[in-house]
Amino acid sequence: MSVEIKVPTLGESITEATIGEWLKKPGEAVKADEPVASLETDKVSVEVPAPADGVMGAHAAQPGDTVAVGAVIGYLEAGGAAAAPATPAAAPAATPAAAAVADEPAGDLTLSPSVRRLVLEHGLDPTQIRGTGKDGRLTKEDVLAAAEAAKAKAPATPAAAPAVAAAAPAPAGARREERVRMSRLRQTIASRLKEAQNTAAMLTTFNDVDMTAVIEARARYKDLFEKKHGVRLGFMGFFVKAAVQALRDVPAVNASIEGDEIVYRDYVDVSVAVSAPNGLVVPVIRDAQEMSVATIEKTIGDFGKRAKDGTLKIDEMKGGTFTISNGGVFGSLLSTPIINPPQSAVLGLHRIEDRPVVRDGQIVVRPMMYLALSYDHRLIDGREAVTFLVALKNAIEDPTRLLIDL
């Protein structure tokens, strides 16, 4: 008896997805709720769980296919038969680690597609790897570290060298191309960014900020902060807190246009851009105006880990009234970020570098950062944009203002 594997409900307003990859091949044993396929939506990658125990049957859709919510993408056959056994000649040659992977003991674990791929590539037993992710989940870093440890313990194999050397070298001067289908996430990012350029009257204004006070505060309190709150004290906590305060002073920057109306909000939901395997994703810190710096740092840290593991939920990407994008972590000196509709503004942070500046008539060297605010000029005037950046700059250069609400 076959059980249909269907595309699960993906969240409000999401009606279809793209098959990313199959995590189970026909004939492989599957346990209930074990991921059998990954789907790409316009917001995030999600996994399709097996509806019951059984054996993976036929795939009704292939990687790259667009499928609607509720569509049948595969079948699960009843019974607990394992995958076809190895041939007698091959069985003795299988190493314990390879056999463990073939038998898929990871069915008791929840592995993201990228982690599962690494486990299989390196022939590791995931049950023997200690996970450092949330709830003990395995991360890519855990698998890579285990692979390096296994490589260091393995004896040298001189016989393998000639085989590598025998590989045919690429012809001199060869020019190659590779065509890779754009993921649904990348297609959506391209569409939304272009939509923002076509719809909003975008303008960017700049300022710079002296990071001396924040760097000194971080150096002074980082150990105590981590000991008390269990998370590192970074710069984003300061910037989110300062942005919330500046948005309260200039509410238009936190507003949006809907039809012929302007929607003003008494809350701040900050979208923060974080790196994921398939590109940037933008989870939302909700009600940031109610949070301490410690709570903000914990939330961002959790988003960052789960973005790498591919476990962010779709609902965590929705909404947002203002975006902060930190290109400085990649070394960016200056940029003009693009608004994330229907928001009306985005703040770009950049790298910190020592530059000569004038203080009290003297040229001194200070750690400086450029700030960029891109905004919809239909709603936000230049005066309001500059006022927002100056308020943010003042709060960062004198963090005491964040404590006494100035």
mmCIF file of C-alpha atoms in Angstrom:
data_model
loop_
_atom_site.group_PDB
_atom_site.id
_atom_site.type_symbol
_atom_site.label_atom_id
_atom_site.label_comp_id
_atom_site.label_asym_id
_atom_site.label_seq_id
_atom_site.Cartn_x
_atom_site.Cartn_y
_atom_site.Cartn_z
ATOM 1 C CA MET A 1 0.000 0.000 0.000
ATOM 2 C CA SER A 2 1.368 3.403 -1.002
ATOM 3 C CA VAL A 3 1.163 6.551 1.097
ATOM 4 C CA GLU A 4 1.255 9.878 -0.729
ATOM 5 C CA ILE A 5 3.936 12.411 0.197
ATOM 6 C CA LYS A 6 2.467 15.871 -0.262
ATOM 7 C CA VAL A 7 3.763 19.430 -0.175
ATOM 8 C CA PRO A 8 2.898 20.680 3.333
ATOM 9 C CA THR A 9 1.252 24.001 4.112
ATOM 10 C CA LEU A 10 4.057 26.537 3.854
ATOM 11 C CA GLY A 11 2.501 29.562 5.478
ATOM 12 C CA GLU A 12 0.054 32.283 4.672
ATOM 13 C CA SER A 13 0.326 33.680 1.112
ATOM 14 C CA ILE A 14 2.776 30.948 -0.011
ATOM 15 C CA THR A 15 1.077 28.694 -2.555
ATOM 16 C CA GLU A 16 3.961 26.919 -4.262
ATOM 17 C CA ALA A 17 7.588 25.901 -3.898
ATOM 18 C CA THR A 18 10.433 24.351 -5.863
ATOM 19 C CA ILE A 19 11.862 20.887 -5.221
ATOM 20 C CA GLY A 20 15.368 21.514 -3.910
ATOM 21 C CA GLU A 21 16.605 17.962 -3.548
ATOM 22 C CA TRP A 22 15.470 14.499 -2.558
ATOM 23 C CA LEU A 23 17.007 13.339 0.716
ATOM 24 C CA LYS A 24 15.805 9.757 0.253
ATOM 25 C CA LYS A 25 16.209 7.549 -2.808
ATOM 26 C CA PRO A 26 13.652 4.939 -3.901
ATOM 27 C CA GLY A 27 14.188 1.774 -1.874
ATOM 28 C CA GLU A 28 15.643 3.477 1.195
ATOM 29 C CA ALA A 29 14.069 2.873 4.591
ATOM 30 C CA VAL A 30 12.272 5.884 6.054
ATOM 31 C CA LYS A 31 10.975 6.608 9.539
ATOM 32 C CA ALA A 32 7.943 8.750 10.325
ATOM 33 C CA ASP A 33 8.737 12.489 10.384
ATOM 34 C CA GLU A 34 12.186 11.912 8.889
ATOM 35 C CA PRO A 35 12.958 14.523 6.186
ATOM 36 C CA VAL A 36 12.657 12.996 2.718
ATOM 37 C CA ALA A 37 12.908 16.116 0.530
ATOM 38 C CA SER A 38 13.764 19.795 0.758
ATOM 39 C CA LEU A 39 11.681 22.559 -0.774
ATOM 40 C CA GLU A 40 12.694 26.100 -1.669
ATOM 41 C CA THR A 41 10.123 28.844 -1.211
ATOM 42 C CA ASP A 42 10.502 32.521 -1.922
ATOM 43 C CA LYS A 43 11.585 33.020 1.688
ATOM 44 C CA VAL A 44 13.376 29.964 3.041
ATOM 45 C CA SER A 45 14.172 26.279 2.519
ATOM 46 C CA VAL A 46 11.893 23.795 4.287
ATOM 47 C CA GLU A 47 11.946 20.030 4.672
ATOM 48 C CA VAL A 48 9.141 17.579 3.835
ATOM 49 C CA PRO A 49 8.727 14.935 6.568
ATOM 50 C CA ALA A 50 7.713 11.344 5.908
ATOM 51 C CA PRO A 51 4.061 10.782 6.869
ATOM 52 C CA ALA A 52 4.797 7.270 8.242
ATOM 53 C CA ASP A 53 7.389 4.510 8.534
ATOM 54 C CA GLY A 54 8.106 2.655 5.320
ATOM 55 C CA VAL A 55 10.302 2.493 2.250
ATOM 56 C CA MET A 56 10.786 5.384 -0.152
ATOM 57 C CA GLY A 57 8.868 4.772 -3.354
ATOM 58 C CA ALA A 58 8.773 6.666 -6.641
ATOM 59 C CA HIS A 59 9.532 10.367 -6.893
ATOM 60 C CA ALA A 60 6.624 12.134 -8.608
ATOM 61 C CA ALA A 61 8.542 15.421 -8.945
ATOM 62 C CA GLN A 62 12.188 16.150 -9.648
ATOM 63 C CA PRO A 63 14.602 18.802 -8.332
ATOM 64 C CA GLY A 64 13.827 22.125 -9.978
ATOM 65 C CA ASP A 65 10.112 21.330 -10.473
ATOM 66 C CA THR A 66 7.606 23.891 -9.182
ATOM 67 C CA VAL A 67 4.931 22.240 -7.027
ATOM 68 C CA ALA A 68 1.782 23.609 -5.396
ATOM 69 C CA VAL A 69 0.864 23.251 -1.729
ATOM 70 C CA GLY A 70 -0.910 19.908 -1.332
ATOM 71 C CA ALA A 71 0.549 18.400 -4.515
ATOM 72 C CA VAL A 72 1.800 14.799 -4.432
ATOM 73 C CA ILE A 73 5.568 14.737 -4.928
ATOM 74 C CA GLY A 74 6.324 11.117 -4.063
ATOM 75 C CA TYR A 75 5.147 7.866 -2.523
ATOM 76 C CA LEU A 76 6.009 5.894 0.571
ATOM 77 C CA GLU A 77 5.590 2.143 0.379
ATOM 78 C CA ALA A 78 4.341 0.236 3.393
ATOM 79 C CA GLY A 79 6.747 -2.060 5.223
ATOM 80 C CA GLY A 80 10.062 -1.678 6.995
ATOM 81 C CA ALA A 81 12.362 -3.287 4.454
ATOM 82 C CA ALA A 82 15.712 -1.598 4.257
ATOM 83 C CA ALA A 83 17.437 -0.570 1.090
ATOM 84 C CA ALA A 84 18.837 -3.324 -1.111
ATOM 85 C CA PRO A 85 21.866 -4.919 0.576
ATOM 86 C CA ALA A 86 25.324 -4.533 -0.819
ATOM 87 C CA THR A 87 26.690 -7.285 -3.070
ATOM 88 C CA PRO A 88 28.747 -9.948 -1.244
ATOM 89 C CA ALA A 89 31.954 -8.658 -2.826
ATOM 90 C CA ALA A 90 31.300 -5.110 -1.767
ATOM 91 C CA ALA A 91 30.011 -5.873 1.737
ATOM 92 C CA PRO A 92 33.378 -6.837 3.324
ATOM 93 C CA ALA A 93 34.981 -3.728 1.889
ATOM 94 C CA ALA A 94 32.510 -1.356 3.513
ATOM 95 C CA THR A 95 34.009 0.558 6.414
ATOM 96 C CA PRO A 96 32.010 0.849 9.668
ATOM 97 C CA ALA A 97 31.459 4.574 9.071
ATOM 98 C CA ALA A 98 30.272 4.027 5.503
ATOM 99 C CA ALA A 99 27.948 1.203 6.569
ATOM 100 C CA ALA A 100 26.453 3.400 9.266
ATOM 101 C CA VAL A 101 25.667 6.093 6.743
ATOM 102 C CA ALA A 102 24.226 3.586 4.256
ATOM 103 C CA ASP A 103 21.850 2.316 6.937
ATOM 104 C CA GLU A 104 20.814 5.927 7.626
ATOM 105 C CA PRO A 105 21.021 5.949 11.456
ATOM 106 C CA ALA A 106 20.489 9.661 11.043
ATOM 107 C CA GLY A 107 16.803 8.928 10.744
ATOM 108 C CA ASP A 108 16.634 9.553 14.520
ATOM 109 C CA LEU A 109 18.302 12.907 14.005
ATOM 110 C CA THR A 110 17.027 16.015 12.300
ATOM 111 C CA LEU A 111 19.594 17.020 9.698
ATOM 112 C CA SER A 112 19.356 19.974 7.392
ATOM 113 C CA PRO A 113 19.934 19.242 3.689
ATOM 114 C CA SER A 114 23.384 20.845 3.712
ATOM 115 C CA VAL A 115 24.460 18.903 6.817
ATOM 116 C CA ARG A 116 23.108 15.615 5.426
ATOM 117 C CA ARG A 117 25.024 16.192 2.178
ATOM 118 C CA LEU A 118 28.291 16.758 4.063
ATOM 119 C CA VAL A 119 27.739 13.638 6.197
ATOM 120 C CA LEU A 120 27.319 11.512 3.092
ATOM 121 C CA GLU A 121 30.227 13.141 1.232
ATOM 122 C CA HIS A 122 32.647 12.426 4.075
ATOM 123 C CA GLY A 123 31.238 8.976 4.967
ATOM 124 C CA LEU A 124 30.609 9.876 8.604
ATOM 125 C CA ASP A 125 28.238 8.451 11.207
ATOM 126 C CA PRO A 126 26.191 11.454 12.393
ATOM 127 C CA THR A 127 25.296 9.708 15.657
ATOM 128 C CA GLN A 128 28.996 9.831 16.600
ATOM 129 C CA ILE A 129 29.293 13.599 16.099
ATOM 130 C CA ARG A 130 28.504 15.989 18.935
ATOM 131 C CA GLY A 131 26.166 18.735 17.748
ATOM 132 C CA THR A 132 26.737 22.332 18.869
ATOM 133 C CA GLY A 133 23.585 23.771 17.324
ATOM 134 C CA LYS A 134 20.312 24.453 19.101
ATOM 135 C CA ASP A 135 18.989 21.388 20.965
ATOM 136 C CA GLY A 136 22.176 19.527 20.010
ATOM 137 C CA ARG A 137 21.563 19.727 16.252
ATOM 138 C CA LEU A 138 24.495 19.104 13.954
ATOM 139 C CA THR A 139 25.849 22.095 12.066
ATOM 140 C CA LYS A 140 28.030 22.166 8.964
ATOM 141 C CA GLU A 141 30.945 23.209 11.157
ATOM 142 C CA ASP A 142 30.443 20.133 13.386
ATOM 143 C CA VAL A 143 30.559 17.800 10.373
ATOM 144 C CA LEU A 144 33.593 19.507 8.826
ATOM 145 C CA ALA A 145 35.442 19.352 12.150
ATOM 146 C CA ALA A 146 34.626 15.632 12.466
ATOM 147 C CA ALA A 147 35.819 15.039 8.895
ATOM 148 C CA GLU A 148 39.122 16.789 9.631
ATOM 149 C CA ALA A 149 39.554 14.726 12.809
ATOM 150 C CA ALA A 150 38.873 11.503 10.914
ATOM 151 C CA LYS A 151 41.329 12.507 8.193
ATOM 152 C CA ALA A 152 44.034 13.205 10.787
ATOM 153 C CA LYS A 153 43.546 9.746 12.385
ATOM 154 C CA ALA A 154 43.419 7.841 9.091
ATOM 155 C CA PRO A 155 46.671 6.120 7.975
ATOM 156 C CA ALA A 156 48.409 7.378 4.894
ATOM 157 C CA THR A 157 47.400 5.647 1.652
ATOM 158 C CA PRO A 158 50.260 5.991 -0.838
ATOM 159 C CA ALA A 159 48.440 3.809 -3.353
ATOM 160 C CA ALA A 160 45.790 6.474 -3.788
ATOM 161 C CA ALA A 161 48.286 9.035 -5.045
ATOM 162 C CA PRO A 162 48.814 7.580 -8.542
ATOM 163 C CA ALA A 163 45.061 7.483 -9.127
ATOM 164 C CA VAL A 164 44.819 11.179 -8.385
ATOM 165 C CA ALA A 165 47.825 11.914 -10.543
ATOM 166 C CA ALA A 166 46.311 9.893 -13.384
ATOM 167 C CA ALA A 167 43.301 12.184 -13.658
ATOM 168 C CA ALA A 168 43.283 13.851 -17.056
ATOM 169 C CA PRO A 169 44.392 17.480 -16.735
ATOM 170 C CA ALA A 170 42.213 20.201 -18.212
ATOM 171 C CA PRO A 171 43.471 21.396 -21.607
ATOM 172 C CA ALA A 172 45.620 24.500 -21.403
ATOM 173 C CA GLY A 173 43.599 27.618 -22.052
ATOM 174 C CA ALA A 174 40.256 25.770 -21.773
ATOM 175 C CA ARG A 175 37.271 28.043 -21.174
ATOM 176 C CA ARG A 176 34.421 26.523 -19.230
ATOM 177 C CA GLU A 177 30.921 27.577 -18.332
ATOM 178 C CA GLU A 178 28.470 26.171 -15.825
ATOM 179 C CA ARG A 179 24.755 26.883 -15.872
ATOM 180 C CA VAL A 180 22.940 26.606 -12.542
ATOM 181 C CA ARG A 181 19.224 27.126 -12.177
ATOM 182 C CA MET A 182 18.399 30.123 -9.974
ATOM 183 C CA SER A 183 16.847 29.060 -6.695
ATOM 184 C CA ARG A 184 13.360 30.299 -5.915
ATOM 185 C CA LEU A 185 14.830 32.376 -3.093
ATOM 186 C CA ARG A 186 17.286 34.071 -5.470
ATOM 187 C CA GLN A 187 14.557 34.673 -8.050
ATOM 188 C CA THR A 188 12.357 36.287 -5.407
ATOM 189 C CA ILE A 189 15.189 38.460 -4.107
ATOM 190 C CA ALA A 190 15.851 39.703 -7.652
ATOM 191 C CA SER A 191 12.165 40.369 -8.283
ATOM 192 C CA ARG A 192 11.561 42.235 -5.025
ATOM 193 C CA LEU A 193 14.673 44.384 -5.310
ATOM 194 C CA LYS A 194 13.772 45.371 -8.852
ATOM 195 C CA GLU A 195 10.213 46.075 -7.746
ATOM 196 C CA ALA A 196 11.564 48.390 -5.046
ATOM 197 C CA GLN A 197 13.628 50.310 -7.601
ATOM 198 C CA ASN A 198 10.653 50.621 -9.939
ATOM 199 C CA THR A 199 8.116 51.644 -7.269
ATOM 200 C CA ALA A 200 9.847 53.700 -4.594
ATOM 201 C CA ALA A 201 11.470 57.076 -5.115
ATOM 202 C CA MET A 202 14.701 55.820 -3.604
ATOM 203 C CA LEU A 203 17.366 58.107 -2.256
ATOM 204 C CA THR A 204 20.381 57.390 -0.043
ATOM 205 C CA THR A 205 21.955 59.713 2.471
ATOM 206 C CA PHE A 206 25.205 59.077 4.334
ATOM 207 C CA ASN A 207 26.932 59.884 7.577
ATOM 208 C CA ASP A 208 29.829 58.451 9.523
ATOM 209 C CA VAL A 209 30.113 57.441 13.148
ATOM 210 C CA ASP A 210 33.034 57.290 15.566
ATOM 211 C CA MET A 211 32.951 53.798 17.074
ATOM 212 C CA THR A 212 35.406 54.549 19.900
ATOM 213 C CA ALA A 213 32.862 54.591 22.748
ATOM 214 C CA VAL A 214 31.096 51.406 21.671
ATOM 215 C CA ILE A 215 34.393 49.560 21.124
ATOM 216 C CA GLU A 216 35.601 50.608 24.583
ATOM 217 C CA ALA A 217 32.309 49.599 26.224
ATOM 218 C CA ARG A 218 32.382 46.249 24.455
ATOM 219 C CA ALA A 219 35.992 45.589 25.490
ATOM 220 C CA ARG A 220 35.237 46.528 29.106
ATOM 221 C CA TYR A 221 32.079 44.480 29.572
ATOM 222 C CA LYS A 222 32.197 41.642 27.024
ATOM 223 C CA ASP A 223 33.396 38.991 29.502
ATOM 224 C CA LEU A 224 30.869 39.928 32.185
ATOM 225 C CA PHE A 225 28.143 40.211 29.541
ATOM 226 C CA GLU A 226 28.826 36.738 28.136
ATOM 227 C CA LYS A 227 29.061 35.218 31.620
ATOM 228 C CA LYS A 228 25.699 36.680 32.662
ATOM 229 C CA HIS A 229 23.705 36.354 29.442
ATOM 230 C CA GLY A 230 25.377 33.419 27.691
ATOM 231 C CA VAL A 231 25.916 35.354 24.463
ATOM 232 C CA ARG A 232 28.706 37.545 23.085
ATOM 233 C CA LEU A 233 28.296 41.293 23.134
ATOM 234 C CA GLY A 234 28.467 42.498 19.532
ATOM 235 C CA PHE A 235 27.830 45.784 17.768
ATOM 236 C CA MET A 236 24.400 44.925 16.367
ATOM 237 C CA GLY A 237 22.775 45.135 19.796
ATOM 238 C CA PHE A 238 23.899 48.756 20.080
ATOM 239 C CA PHE A 239 22.765 49.614 16.555
ATOM 240 C CA VAL A 240 19.327 48.004 16.890
ATOM 241 C CA LYS A 241 18.787 49.795 20.211
ATOM 242 C CA ALA A 242 19.962 53.111 18.739
ATOM 243 C CA ALA A 243 17.800 52.625 15.637
ATOM 244 C CA VAL A 244 14.711 51.973 17.778
ATOM 245 C CA GLN A 245 15.330 55.222 19.630
ATOM 246 C CA ALA A 246 15.894 57.185 16.401
ATOM 247 C CA LEU A 247 12.759 55.658 14.811
ATOM 248 C CA ARG A 248 10.735 56.875 17.769
ATOM 249 C CA ASP A 249 12.054 60.395 17.135
ATOM 250 C CA VAL A 250 11.402 60.175 13.372
ATOM 251 C CA PRO A 251 8.320 57.921 12.981
ATOM 252 C CA ALA A 252 8.117 58.394 9.204
ATOM 253 C CA VAL A 253 11.183 56.169 8.779
ATOM 254 C CA ASN A 254 9.251 53.339 10.471
ATOM 255 C CA ALA A 255 6.083 53.950 8.436
ATOM 256 C CA SER A 256 4.935 52.633 5.066
ATOM 257 C CA ILE A 257 2.681 53.623 2.180
ATOM 258 C CA GLU A 258 -0.441 51.536 1.540
ATOM 259 C CA GLY A 259 -2.459 52.849 -1.391
ATOM 260 C CA ASP A 260 -3.087 56.516 -0.691
ATOM 261 C CA GLU A 261 -2.546 56.132 3.069
ATOM 262 C CA ILE A 262 0.514 56.311 5.314
ATOM 263 C CA VAL A 263 0.658 53.678 8.051
ATOM 264 C CA TYR A 264 2.452 54.845 11.216
ATOM 265 C CA ARG A 265 3.381 52.283 13.889
ATOM 266 C CA ASP A 266 4.011 52.472 17.622
ATOM 267 C CA TYR A 267 6.136 49.313 17.495
ATOM 268 C CA VAL A 268 9.407 48.464 15.762
ATOM 269 C CA ASP A 269 9.977 45.112 14.052
ATOM 270 C CA VAL A 270 13.581 45.153 12.836
ATOM 271 C CA SER A 271 14.555 42.936 9.894
ATOM 272 C CA VAL A 272 18.205 41.864 10.131
ATOM 273 C CA ALA A 273 19.994 40.416 7.116
ATOM 274 C CA VAL A 274 21.913 37.218 7.943
ATOM 275 C CA SER A 275 23.824 34.794 5.727
ATOM 276 C CA ALA A 276 22.330 31.447 4.740
ATOM 277 C CA PRO A 277 23.735 28.751 2.414
ATOM 278 C CA ASN A 278 21.512 29.916 -0.464
ATOM 279 C CA GLY A 279 21.906 33.677 0.071
ATOM 280 C CA LEU A 280 20.854 36.335 2.531
ATOM 281 C CA VAL A 281 17.676 35.852 4.519
ATOM 282 C CA VAL A 282 15.985 38.504 6.607
ATOM 283 C CA PRO A 283 14.394 37.278 9.853
ATOM 284 C CA VAL A 284 12.553 39.804 12.016
ATOM 285 C CA ILE A 285 13.246 40.929 15.597
ATOM 286 C CA ARG A 286 9.688 41.638 16.725
ATOM 287 C CA ASP A 287 8.871 44.383 19.241
ATOM 288 C CA ALA A 288 12.501 45.438 19.400
ATOM 289 C CA GLN A 289 11.405 48.526 21.343
ATOM 290 C CA GLU A 290 10.721 46.236 24.334
ATOM 291 C CA MET A 291 14.083 44.454 24.231
ATOM 292 C CA SER A 292 17.344 44.937 26.088
ATOM 293 C CA VAL A 293 20.685 44.781 24.297
ATOM 294 C CA ALA A 294 21.166 41.275 25.714
ATOM 295 C CA THR A 295 17.824 40.033 24.363
ATOM 296 C CA ILE A 296 18.578 41.560 20.963
ATOM 297 C CA GLU A 297 21.987 39.854 20.815
ATOM 298 C CA LYS A 298 20.477 36.495 21.809
ATOM 299 C CA THR A 299 17.802 36.801 19.134
ATOM 300 C CA ILE A 300 20.283 37.709 16.400
ATOM 301 C CA GLY A 301 22.647 34.916 17.446
ATOM 302 C CA ASP A 302 19.822 32.385 17.275
ATOM 303 C CA PHE A 303 18.788 33.663 13.832
ATOM 304 C CA GLY A 304 22.362 33.355 12.556
ATOM 305 C CA LYS A 305 22.767 29.740 13.728
ATOM 306 C CA ARG A 306 19.421 28.606 12.358
ATOM 307 C CA ALA A 307 19.992 30.399 9.058
ATOM 308 C CA LYS A 308 23.136 28.283 8.544
ATOM 309 C CA ASP A 309 21.262 25.110 9.545
ATOM 310 C CA GLY A 310 18.324 25.965 7.286
ATOM 311 C CA THR A 311 15.842 25.775 10.180
ATOM 312 C CA LEU A 312 14.432 29.305 10.174
ATOM 313 C CA LYS A 313 10.649 29.286 9.984
ATOM 314 C CA ILE A 314 8.724 31.126 7.310
ATOM 315 C CA ASP A 315 6.741 33.118 9.872
ATOM 316 C CA GLU A 316 10.031 34.469 11.235
ATOM 317 C CA MET A 317 10.723 36.118 7.859
ATOM 318 C CA LYS A 318 7.398 37.926 7.575
ATOM 319 C CA GLY A 319 6.723 41.535 8.374
ATOM 320 C CA GLY A 320 9.391 43.921 9.516
ATOM 321 C CA THR A 321 9.041 47.688 9.607
ATOM 322 C CA PHE A 322 12.715 48.627 9.189
ATOM 323 C CA THR A 323 15.820 46.762 7.988
ATOM 324 C CA ILE A 324 19.450 46.812 9.114
ATOM 325 C CA SER A 325 21.997 45.226 6.763
ATOM 326 C CA ASN A 326 25.585 44.837 7.952
ATOM 327 C CA GLY A 327 27.821 44.603 4.901
ATOM 328 C CA GLY A 328 30.775 45.480 7.088
ATOM 329 C CA VAL A 329 31.190 41.859 8.157
ATOM 330 C CA PHE A 330 32.177 41.125 4.533
ATOM 331 C CA GLY A 331 34.511 44.134 4.334
ATOM 332 C CA SER A 332 32.197 46.613 2.578
ATOM 333 C CA LEU A 333 33.375 50.232 2.867
ATOM 334 C CA LEU A 334 30.273 51.929 1.458
ATOM 335 C CA SER A 335 27.057 50.927 -0.298
ATOM 336 C CA THR A 336 23.570 52.108 -1.228
ATOM 337 C CA PRO A 337 21.254 49.395 0.161
ATOM 338 C CA ILE A 338 17.896 48.754 -1.519
ATOM 339 C CA ILE A 339 14.615 49.030 0.383
ATOM 340 C CA ASN A 340 12.765 45.839 1.281
ATOM 341 C CA PRO A 341 9.094 46.576 0.297
ATOM 342 C CA PRO A 342 6.715 47.508 1.828
ATOM 343 C CA GLN A 343 9.230 49.055 4.230
ATOM 344 C CA SER A 344 10.281 52.618 3.573
ATOM 345 C CA ALA A 345 13.903 52.589 4.727
ATOM 346 C CA VAL A 346 16.966 50.399 5.222
ATOM 347 C CA LEU A 347 20.121 51.157 7.195
ATOM 348 C CA GLY A 348 23.440 49.922 5.810
ATOM 349 C CA LEU A 349 26.372 49.363 8.185
ATOM 350 C CA HIS A 350 29.926 49.049 6.898
ATOM 351 C CA ARG A 351 33.393 48.071 8.002
ATOM 352 C CA ILE A 352 35.182 49.854 10.821
ATOM 353 C CA GLU A 353 38.553 51.309 9.878
ATOM 354 C CA ASP A 354 40.980 53.781 11.410
ATOM 355 C CA ARG A 355 40.780 57.169 9.707
ATOM 356 C CA PRO A 356 42.169 60.623 10.518
ATOM 357 C CA VAL A 357 39.510 62.990 11.869
ATOM 358 C CA VAL A 358 39.582 66.384 13.537
ATOM 359 C CA ARG A 359 38.697 66.557 17.240
ATOM 360 C CA ASP A 360 39.062 69.805 19.191
ATOM 361 C CA GLY A 361 41.219 71.264 16.443
ATOM 362 C CA GLN A 362 43.592 68.292 16.414
ATOM 363 C CA ILE A 363 43.970 65.551 13.813
ATOM 364 C CA VAL A 364 43.527 62.202 15.536
ATOM 365 C CA VAL A 365 43.006 58.619 14.382
ATOM 366 C CA ARG A 366 39.629 57.105 15.247
ATOM 367 C CA PRO A 367 37.781 53.878 14.320
ATOM 368 C CA MET A 368 35.153 55.167 11.893
ATOM 369 C CA MET A 369 32.202 53.556 10.118
ATOM 370 C CA TYR A 370 30.123 54.870 7.235
ATOM 371 C CA LEU A 371 26.345 54.708 7.642
ATOM 372 C CA ALA A 372 23.953 54.685 4.684
ATOM 373 C CA LEU A 373 20.194 55.194 4.895
ATOM 374 C CA SER A 374 18.236 54.399 1.738
ATOM 375 C CA TYR A 375 14.651 55.612 1.945
ATOM 376 C CA ASP A 376 11.466 56.177 -0.029
ATOM 377 C CA HIS A 377 11.425 59.889 -0.806
ATOM 378 C CA ARG A 378 7.673 59.735 -1.386
ATOM 379 C CA LEU A 379 7.233 59.373 2.364
ATOM 380 C CA ILE A 380 10.485 60.475 3.995
ATOM 381 C CA ASP A 381 11.912 63.933 3.391
ATOM 382 C CA GLY A 382 15.634 64.589 3.292
ATOM 383 C CA ARG A 383 15.416 66.486 6.588
ATOM 384 C CA GLU A 384 13.850 63.474 8.303
ATOM 385 C CA ALA A 385 16.441 61.079 6.863
ATOM 386 C CA VAL A 386 19.317 63.254 8.052
ATOM 387 C CA THR A 387 17.671 63.729 11.467
ATOM 388 C CA PHE A 388 17.379 59.955 11.839
ATOM 389 C CA LEU A 389 21.043 59.359 10.958
ATOM 390 C CA VAL A 390 22.247 62.123 13.289
ATOM 391 C CA ALA A 391 20.182 60.690 16.165
ATOM 392 C CA LEU A 392 21.648 57.238 15.473
ATOM 393 C CA LYS A 393 25.171 58.663 15.254
ATOM 394 C CA ASN A 394 24.786 60.524 18.560
ATOM 395 C CA ALA A 395 23.553 57.419 20.355
ATOM 396 C CA ILE A 396 26.432 55.257 19.092
ATOM 397 C CA GLU A 397 29.093 57.869 19.836
ATOM 398 C CA ASP A 398 27.673 58.336 23.350
ATOM 399 C CA PRO A 399 25.968 55.050 24.377
ATOM 400 C CA THR A 400 24.883 56.617 27.677
ATOM 401 C CA ARG A 401 22.107 58.241 25.657
ATOM 402 C CA LEU A 402 20.603 54.774 25.202
ATOM 403 C CA LEU A 403 20.297 54.388 28.977
ATOM 404 C CA ILE A 404 18.821 57.799 29.786
ATOM 405 C CA ASP A 405 16.646 57.993 26.643
ATOM 406 C CA LEU A 406 18.149 61.077 24.980
#
